[in-house]
CSV table of C-alpha atoms in Angstrom, one decimal:
chain,number,residue,atom,x,y,z
A,1,MET,CA,-4.0,2.5,22.0
A,2,ASN,CA,-0.8,3.5,23.4
A,3,THR,CA,1.4,5.7,21.5
A,4,PRO,CA,5.1,4.7,21.0
A,5,LEU,CA,7.8,6.8,22.8
A,6,LEU,CA,9.8,7.1,19.6
A,7,PRO,CA,8.3,7.4,16.0
A,8,TRP,CA,9.6,4.8,13.6
A,9,TRP,CA,11.5,7.3,11.7
A,10,LEU,CA,13.6,7.9,15.0
A,11,ALA,CA,13.4,4.4,16.4
A,12,VAL,CA,15.1,2.9,13.2
A,13,PRO,CA,18.2,4.9,13.2
A,14,VAL,CA,18.7,4.6,17.0
A,15,ALA,CA,18.3,0.7,16.9
A,16,LEU,CA,20.8,0.7,14.1
A,17,LEU,CA,23.4,2.6,16.0
A,18,LEU,CA,22.9,0.4,19.0
A,19,VAL,CA,23.2,-2.8,17.0
A,20,LEU,CA,26.3,-1.2,15.3
A,21,SER,CA,27.7,-0.5,18.7
A,22,GLY,CA,27.3,-4.0,19.8
A,23,ILE,CA,29.0,-5.3,16.5
A,24,VAL,CA,32.0,-3.0,17.0
A,25,ALA,CA,32.4,-4.2,20.3
A,26,LEU,CA,32.3,-7.7,19.5
A,27,VAL,CA,34.6,-7.3,16.8
A,28,GLY,CA,37.0,-5.6,19.0
A,29,SER,CA,36.8,-8.3,21.5
A,30,ALA,CA,37.3,-11.1,18.9
A,31,GLY,CA,40.3,-9.1,18.0
A,32,LEU,CA,41.6,-9.3,21.5
A,33,LEU,CA,41.4,-12.8,21.4
A,34,ARG,CA,42.6,-13.6,18.0
A,35,PHE,CA,45.8,-11.7,17.9
A,36,LYS,CA,48.8,-13.3,19.6
A,37,HIS,CA,51.2,-10.3,20.2
A,38,PHE,CA,50.6,-7.6,22.7
A,39,TYR,CA,51.0,-4.6,20.2
A,40,SER,CA,48.3,-6.4,18.0
A,41,ARG,CA,46.0,-7.2,20.6
A,42,ILE,CA,45.9,-3.7,22.2
A,43,HIS,CA,44.7,-2.0,19.1
A,44,ALA,CA,41.4,-3.8,18.4
A,45,PRO,CA,39.7,-3.5,21.9
A,46,THR,CA,40.8,0.2,21.7
A,47,MET,CA,39.3,0.9,18.7
A,48,GLY,CA,36.0,-1.1,19.5
A,49,ASN,CA,35.8,0.5,22.9
A,50,THR,CA,35.9,4.0,21.3
A,51,LEU,CA,33.7,3.6,18.2
A,52,GLY,CA,31.2,1.4,20.0
A,53,THR,CA,30.7,3.8,22.8
A,54,PHE,CA,30.4,6.6,20.3
A,55,PHE,CA,27.6,5.0,18.5
A,56,MET,CA,25.8,3.9,21.7
A,57,VAL,CA,26.1,7.6,23.2
A,58,LEU,CA,24.9,9.0,19.8
A,59,ALA,CA,21.7,6.7,20.1
A,60,VAL,CA,21.2,7.9,23.4
A,61,ALA,CA,21.5,11.6,22.7
A,62,ILE,CA,19.1,11.1,19.6
A,63,SER,CA,16.4,9.6,21.6
A,64,ALA,CA,16.7,11.7,24.7
A,65,SER,CA,16.6,14.8,22.4
A,66,HIS,CA,13.4,13.5,21.1
A,67,LEU,CA,11.9,12.4,24.4
A,68,MET,CA,12.7,15.7,26.0
A,69,SER,CA,11.8,17.9,23.0
A,70,ARG,CA,15.1,19.8,23.3
A,71,PRO,CA,18.7,18.9,22.2
A,72,ILE,CA,20.5,17.0,24.7
A,73,LEU,CA,24.1,17.0,23.9
A,74,HIS,CA,25.9,16.5,27.1
A,75,PRO,CA,26.1,12.7,26.6
A,76,LEU,CA,28.4,13.6,23.8
A,77,ILE,CA,30.9,14.7,26.4
A,78,LEU,CA,31.3,11.3,27.5
A,79,SER,CA,32.2,10.2,24.0
A,80,MET,CA,34.6,13.0,23.6
A,81,LEU,CA,36.4,12.2,26.7
A,82,LEU,CA,36.7,8.4,25.7
A,83,ILE,CA,37.9,9.2,22.3
A,84,ILE,CA,40.7,11.3,23.9
A,85,THR,CA,41.6,9.0,26.9
A,86,SER,CA,41.2,5.4,25.3
A,87,PRO,CA,43.9,5.9,22.7
A,88,VAL,CA,46.2,8.0,25.2
A,89,THR,CA,46.0,4.9,27.6
A,90,ALA,CA,46.7,2.5,24.7
A,91,ILE,CA,49.8,4.7,23.8
A,92,PHE,CA,51.0,4.7,27.5
A,93,LEU,CA,50.5,0.9,27.8
A,94,MET,CA,52.3,0.3,24.5
A,95,ARG,CA,55.4,2.6,25.6
A,96,ALA,CA,55.5,0.8,28.9
A,97,ALA,CA,55.7,-2.6,27.1
A,98,ILE,CA,58.4,-1.1,24.8
A,99,LYS,CA,60.4,0.0,27.8
A,100,ARG,CA,60.0,-3.4,29.4
A,101,GLU,CA,60.8,-5.3,26.2
A,102,HIS,CA,63.9,-3.2,25.5
A,103,ARG,CA,65.2,-3.9,29.1
A,104,GLN,CA,64.6,-7.7,29.2
A,105,ARG,CA,65.2,-8.1,25.2
A,106,LEU,CA,63.1,-11.5,25.2
A,107,ALA,CA,60.3,-10.5,22.6
A,108,GLU,CA,58.7,-13.2,20.8
A,109,TYR,CA,57.0,-12.2,17.7
A,110,GLY,CA,54.8,-14.2,15.3
A,111,PRO,CA,55.6,-14.9,11.8
A,112,ASP,CA,53.6,-12.1,10.4
A,113,GLU,CA,54.8,-9.3,12.7
A,114,PRO,CA,58.0,-7.0,12.3
A,115,GLY,CA,61.0,-8.4,14.4
A,116,TYR,CA,62.7,-7.7,17.2
A,117,LEU,CA,62.0,-3.9,18.4
A,118,ASP,CA,61.6,-2.5,15.0
A,119,MET,CA,63.3,0.9,16.3
A,120,PRO,CA,66.3,2.5,15.4
A,121,HIS,CA,69.3,2.3,17.7
A,122,LYS,CA,72.0,4.8,18.0
A,123,ALA,CA,74.7,2.5,18.9
A,124,PRO,CA,75.2,-1.4,19.1
A,125,LEU,CA,74.6,-2.7,22.5
A,126,PRO,CA,77.6,-3.5,24.8
A,127,LYS,CA,78.2,-7.3,25.1
A,128,ASP,CA,77.4,-7.3,28.7
A,129,LEU,CA,73.8,-5.7,28.2
A,130,ALA,CA,73.3,-7.8,25.1
A,131,GLN,CA,73.3,-11.2,26.9
A,132,PRO,CA,71.9,-11.6,30.3
A,133,PRO,CA,74.6,-13.1,33.1
A,134,ALA,CA,74.4,-16.7,33.3
A,135,GLY,CA,73.1,-16.7,36.8
A,136,ASP,CA,70.3,-14.3,35.9
A,137,LYS,CA,67.0,-15.9,35.3
A,138,THR,CA,64.9,-12.9,35.0
């Protein structure tokens, strides 16, 4: 009879972490499809990506530590880098969108979202910047 690679008391948490990782990634993807506005859409996959990868890497670290008979912690470096870089990338994308939207002034919001660049302005826009010229189609 073959002995299993992982005992049941270790295989169950590893399997639960892997299933939880898939569920979180699926919910993040569903949020990407469900939300209509860019600012809402970017939050769900960023969180799903970060948390889903963390659960998967934790499962790999637990199972590899048991199989190698020593602590294996270097897969957690991947998780830490992802925890740092994924939200930062989302912030940069949102800032770029805000700057573009601020330049174009053509934002379309859903009924449940805050309206028109909910940011404080130092002074009202001059009339020539508030409305694009008649011949400008951008």
